[in-house]
């Protein structure tokens, strides 16, 4: 009997480990296969939890799962299916696109994610109640299995970094051969996973092309877009001695800037350290210096710069949006003095502004205007925003042409004809007016309006424009919260009714709310981590470990002492409000990670209390309430709210969820007479 | 309370929420602001068939065509974009690209929303794949457009960026007025237009650049949702109508870049349009939904140009790429460089009254 007990717990441990590893790998692969739209991360995590919850519920249909052999068999199946899922990702995505490698519409992206994730998640969902049924532990067995599975998840998350380094799928020849097919007729010559994404390099004929997260990012050697961007940027600051380029390595801008400024020291700052393996020191010429790290941290170490050029992808994530925020611009201003000129590249399109791109440009324009005395627009195919506290920047074509000639910047593409085309009076006037009229909020660190507009633009590109109701949501936080909370309450009540025979409805509702609050807090803290630290793919392991270690500790403590739910769920609410209060302080990685541990701890303590005496049949009901609560609340109050509102609203929503959990828990306690 | 109420509530919430969000984005049609569309055939039951392009959409009341801009409202077909352009620029004519038509002049370029193709590589997808109510238009009558062109010193007006065929009535009225006032007119199109409206339009056109996107029907069906033959027919009609024609082929890696396809395309252009027809091979840049392909390798474009020249075409160009000779015009007889171009910049134009200054050969085109 003792052996069976250990055996099932060991299976639960391995289940947690395998689940976390496969989750991280599959969601990144889905992101690459579906067009690098980061919404797939939220969709993937939510579907993961929903399918796992569905699997847990479905387990009641299979009495055979109560047999001792069931957990190891299910674990083996989860592991085997995970490998199959990895190989399925790209072929399934190809089914939904008319041609290979095509970016998918939002419904197609959801469908691909669901098809790929469903098999493994459903089997994983069956495994949890199977483990609960086969361990000893009486009424506390659900809590025990949850604890052990959490330990497994913590181990899996810790192993993730090693996994990424040594067992990354793109380093495996079999996977690489299969993966390379998406680039045919190009030949995939290199593929590397890094902290913030995947770099693929292809070659065909005389051309080497770079792909970032599966999307074309640039080619080696001269290119017209890079020449135009660098040319216009360099005319904005006469005779710069020190130039910093943030990004622009893959797009070729950095190389072009260094090539055209032989007299200046050009520091190219890339936040992805993996690029160091791929790009040699001389890539940006003899006067260029490649630095890897967070741009803010690197710039702090450098002497004041004369010209700073930001050439980053569109602000499609919280970590990218910060480089277009008022706070970052303010830092650049203070760090570099009044002689500095800042040039920011942003999606534009000559005369092709959609309401979303106009609003995106407006949000950045407002942020620049809040900081700098002079802000100009050069509306090229990629818009250049020029800002300074001096009078050096100019949009006068005569001055630009004069500077171009004097410094020998003219080339095959960047020449007087292009200058006159970009700064053609009617074009400039109409574009400027469209941006001024756009309804957008200033892009701030904690309120990433640029991210919201970029997401709207991506939705238009992949599918269709979001209805006008969406664009009005940013100004209606209370309406949004009211409707979404009502929806969450309906789902929580429905779930508790569905599982009332296995678990008291109030207990289920409390688990739903606490789980939703804890997961939303985790997402909000992840956003905070991105805002202050940058790309965090490499930190996800540490971050997830911090939560699961806290969760595990909470569950362990609650098995030894009974803590009132008011204390643990109240702690969750307090933590959230405390984080909101200090959200705009640059605290480094330690603060969000520590808060995440405490969030896990309070969730673990709450679950421990709520699971006490949940009985034999409570496993599936608990898992369902936990996962659906986390998935739904994570989407509604985390993934959707972060780009819509100030991050502090999200922390407020977490506090409300925790308080709702306390209220539901107190109903349970009153009902049970405790 | 019956516990079945809860699944029902969830079902309602899940179905009504998207419906509410979808409906909130729609606005009713105000017919008084719209212009009746031409080339519409009324059918029984309030249906209408649009005869403007080869799609020949049959539309029930409230339905909009493939182009997104022609809608059946109570049995009558309306253009939703007449007088409502969404893009206006004063471009160099080389940007169209037209290399043999009044070089170094400005052309007022205008477009409304909508397109009758759905190319997954569209370079102007922001407006071409947009419904009129999802982008912000200007309000400009044909007379105002012509006045704007004159005010900005434009030599011509170009209907471009999206597919001008979808704003046929607006384009025709502008073109007619522009010609009356001494401006030239240019059509930059995918060539997906039926013969009757095309012949009507051609009377008011000076030049056209037609995008021959590929040379197999399979490519057209897979990448554009259209067909090849109607585009070839358009080119032949424009030739018959004596409109100056240049042809552009966007070379997409792995899609339409085989040597055989390029050769067949060049042969057809020579046979059906003439060896003097300028052909532009344009470099693809990843856009819209085709973002997992690299830009066209330079060697592919060089090879395409060499093939077309070998097939007997006299003026073959490479666009969107810096090359030694790809954008320059050479005399087909003596081989000397006559027009030197760098992007939109004309370094030198040695042409003398449409002839080579070195050997006197007539260079096909419409020159100033």
mmCIF file of C-alpha atoms in Angstrom, chain A residues 98-103 182-183 185-186 202 204-207 209 211 214-216 219 223-225 348 350-352 354-355 412-413 415-418 420-421 424 426-427 430 457 460-465 467-470 473 487 490-491 493-494 497 500-501, chain B residues 1 3 6 9-10 13-14 20-22 24-25 86-92 95 108 120 124-127 130 134-136 138 148 152 161 222-223 253-254 257 283 285-286 288-299 320-322 327 342-345:
data_model
loop_
_atom_site.group_PDB
_atom_site.id
_atom_site.type_symbol
_atom_site.label_atom_id
_atom_site.label_comp_id
_atom_site.label_asym_id
_atom_site.label_seq_id
_atom_site.Cartn_x
_atom_site.Cartn_y
_atom_site.Cartn_z
ATOM 1 C CA UNK A 98 -3.775 29.168 -48.285
ATOM 2 C CA UNK A 99 -0.003 29.237 -48.648
ATOM 3 C CA UNK A 100 2.801 28.112 -46.349
ATOM 4 C CA UNK A 101 3.925 30.462 -43.600
ATOM 5 C CA UNK A 102 0.907 32.746 -44.016
ATOM 6 C CA UNK A 103 -0.181 34.774 -40.999
ATOM 7 C CA UNK A 182 8.237 26.519 -43.776
ATOM 8 C CA UNK A 183 10.925 28.623 -45.458
ATOM 9 C CA UNK A 185 12.648 27.522 -51.277
ATOM 10 C CA UNK A 186 14.956 29.390 -48.894
ATOM 11 C CA UNK A 202 17.855 31.624 -44.365
ATOM 12 C CA UNK A 204 19.025 31.710 -51.167
ATOM 13 C CA UNK A 205 21.293 32.805 -53.951
ATOM 14 C CA UNK A 206 23.210 35.849 -52.795
ATOM 15 C CA UNK A 207 20.716 36.832 -50.115
ATOM 16 C CA UNK A 209 17.511 36.864 -44.672
ATOM 17 C CA UNK A 211 13.408 36.053 -39.408
ATOM 18 C CA UNK A 214 9.110 33.348 -37.868
ATOM 19 C CA UNK A 215 8.465 36.770 -39.410
ATOM 20 C CA UNK A 216 10.766 38.413 -41.953
ATOM 21 C CA UNK A 219 18.256 41.041 -45.009
ATOM 22 C CA UNK A 223 18.288 47.641 -48.364
ATOM 23 C CA UNK A 224 16.214 50.613 -49.396
ATOM 24 C CA UNK A 225 14.044 50.847 -46.258
ATOM 25 C CA UNK A 348 3.078 54.610 -40.877
ATOM 26 C CA UNK A 350 2.754 56.862 -46.921
ATOM 27 C CA UNK A 351 -0.820 58.081 -47.110
ATOM 28 C CA UNK A 352 -2.091 54.712 -45.907
ATOM 29 C CA UNK A 354 -5.697 53.420 -40.822
ATOM 30 C CA UNK A 355 -7.509 54.759 -37.744
ATOM 31 C CA UNK A 412 20.735 55.214 -54.579
ATOM 32 C CA UNK A 413 17.436 55.567 -52.720
ATOM 33 C CA UNK A 415 18.245 61.288 -52.494
ATOM 34 C CA UNK A 416 16.588 64.605 -53.280
ATOM 35 C CA UNK A 417 13.688 62.925 -55.089
ATOM 36 C CA UNK A 418 12.860 60.825 -52.023
ATOM 37 C CA UNK A 420 10.793 65.796 -51.847
ATOM 38 C CA UNK A 421 8.405 62.863 -52.010
ATOM 39 C CA UNK A 424 5.819 66.898 -50.126
ATOM 40 C CA UNK A 426 0.192 68.135 -49.239
ATOM 41 C CA UNK A 427 1.233 64.700 -48.033
ATOM 42 C CA UNK A 430 -2.766 65.556 -44.618
ATOM 43 C CA UNK A 457 -3.883 47.245 -36.068
ATOM 44 C CA UNK A 460 -7.182 44.438 -38.767
ATOM 45 C CA UNK A 461 -4.253 42.881 -40.589
ATOM 46 C CA UNK A 462 -4.982 39.318 -39.568
ATOM 47 C CA UNK A 463 -8.714 39.398 -39.672
ATOM 48 C CA UNK A 464 -10.849 42.539 -39.635
ATOM 49 C CA UNK A 465 -10.975 45.805 -37.714
ATOM 50 C CA UNK A 467 -15.741 47.012 -33.783
ATOM 51 C CA UNK A 468 -15.843 50.633 -32.692
ATOM 52 C CA UNK A 469 -16.971 49.539 -29.233
ATOM 53 C CA UNK A 470 -13.444 48.289 -28.587
ATOM 54 C CA UNK A 473 -13.283 50.797 -24.079
ATOM 55 C CA UNK A 487 -19.945 37.594 -16.626
ATOM 56 C CA UNK A 490 -22.419 33.947 -13.925
ATOM 57 C CA UNK A 491 -19.721 31.466 -14.958
ATOM 58 C CA UNK A 493 -22.210 30.225 -10.206
ATOM 59 C CA UNK A 494 -22.877 27.951 -13.191
ATOM 60 C CA UNK A 497 -24.058 24.320 -9.785
ATOM 61 C CA UNK A 500 -22.544 20.723 -6.582
ATOM 62 C CA UNK A 501 -22.698 16.964 -5.997
ATOM 63 C CA UNK B 1 -34.437 28.008 -9.574
ATOM 64 C CA UNK B 3 -30.270 24.619 -12.383
ATOM 65 C CA UNK B 6 -27.014 28.523 -15.581
ATOM 66 C CA UNK B 9 -27.078 31.934 -19.152
ATOM 67 C CA UNK B 10 -23.547 30.982 -20.171
ATOM 68 C CA UNK B 13 -23.560 35.349 -22.696
ATOM 69 C CA UNK B 14 -21.208 33.554 -25.071
ATOM 70 C CA UNK B 20 -23.302 42.804 -29.669
ATOM 71 C CA UNK B 21 -19.673 43.645 -30.397
ATOM 72 C CA UNK B 22 -20.155 42.843 -34.083
ATOM 73 C CA UNK B 24 -21.916 47.821 -32.553
ATOM 74 C CA UNK B 25 -19.412 48.268 -35.388
ATOM 75 C CA UNK B 86 -8.785 57.666 -48.380
ATOM 76 C CA UNK B 87 -5.326 58.330 -49.820
ATOM 77 C CA UNK B 88 -4.036 61.422 -51.591
ATOM 78 C CA UNK B 89 -0.409 62.065 -52.493
ATOM 79 C CA UNK B 90 1.466 64.084 -55.056
ATOM 80 C CA UNK B 91 3.859 61.369 -56.235
ATOM 81 C CA UNK B 92 6.639 61.257 -58.777
ATOM 82 C CA UNK B 95 6.602 55.713 -58.341
ATOM 83 C CA UNK B 108 -1.785 63.441 -57.954
ATOM 84 C CA UNK B 120 -2.225 37.926 -49.265
ATOM 85 C CA UNK B 124 -1.245 48.591 -49.496
ATOM 86 C CA UNK B 125 -3.507 46.294 -47.505
ATOM 87 C CA UNK B 126 -4.342 48.971 -44.934
ATOM 88 C CA UNK B 127 -6.706 50.621 -47.408
ATOM 89 C CA UNK B 130 -10.634 47.866 -45.777
ATOM 90 C CA UNK B 134 -13.455 51.272 -41.284
ATOM 91 C CA UNK B 135 -11.145 53.987 -42.587
ATOM 92 C CA UNK B 136 -11.439 57.751 -42.460
ATOM 93 C CA UNK B 138 -11.782 62.771 -47.264
ATOM 94 C CA UNK B 148 -6.243 69.994 -56.073
ATOM 95 C CA UNK B 152 -0.230 71.258 -56.464
ATOM 96 C CA UNK B 161 -2.779 52.248 -54.429
ATOM 97 C CA UNK B 222 -4.038 30.769 -54.607
ATOM 98 C CA UNK B 223 -2.563 34.166 -53.868
ATOM 99 C CA UNK B 253 10.034 34.050 -53.687
ATOM 100 C CA UNK B 254 8.578 30.587 -53.987
ATOM 101 C CA UNK B 257 9.586 33.239 -59.514
ATOM 102 C CA UNK B 283 11.131 43.301 -55.551
ATOM 103 C CA UNK B 285 8.873 42.954 -49.413
ATOM 104 C CA UNK B 286 7.028 40.904 -46.790
ATOM 105 C CA UNK B 288 0.140 41.859 -44.941
ATOM 106 C CA UNK B 289 -0.225 38.106 -44.424
ATOM 107 C CA UNK B 290 2.836 36.953 -46.321
ATOM 108 C CA UNK B 291 5.332 37.931 -43.669
ATOM 109 C CA UNK B 292 7.158 34.630 -43.408
ATOM 110 C CA UNK B 293 8.849 35.107 -46.799
ATOM 111 C CA UNK B 294 12.039 37.077 -47.315
ATOM 112 C CA UNK B 295 12.356 39.918 -49.827
ATOM 113 C CA UNK B 296 13.079 38.718 -53.353
ATOM 114 C CA UNK B 297 16.774 37.856 -53.685
ATOM 115 C CA UNK B 298 18.513 40.324 -56.051
ATOM 116 C CA UNK B 299 19.818 37.456 -58.170
ATOM 117 C CA UNK B 320 12.535 48.342 -55.316
ATOM 118 C CA UNK B 321 16.207 47.392 -55.520
ATOM 119 C CA UNK B 322 19.459 49.240 -56.064
ATOM 120 C CA UNK B 327 16.268 51.248 -63.367
ATOM 121 C CA UNK B 342 18.122 56.185 -58.871
ATOM 122 C CA UNK B 343 14.864 55.423 -57.178
ATOM 123 C CA UNK B 344 12.606 58.352 -58.029
ATOM 124 C CA UNK B 345 15.600 60.492 -58.903
#
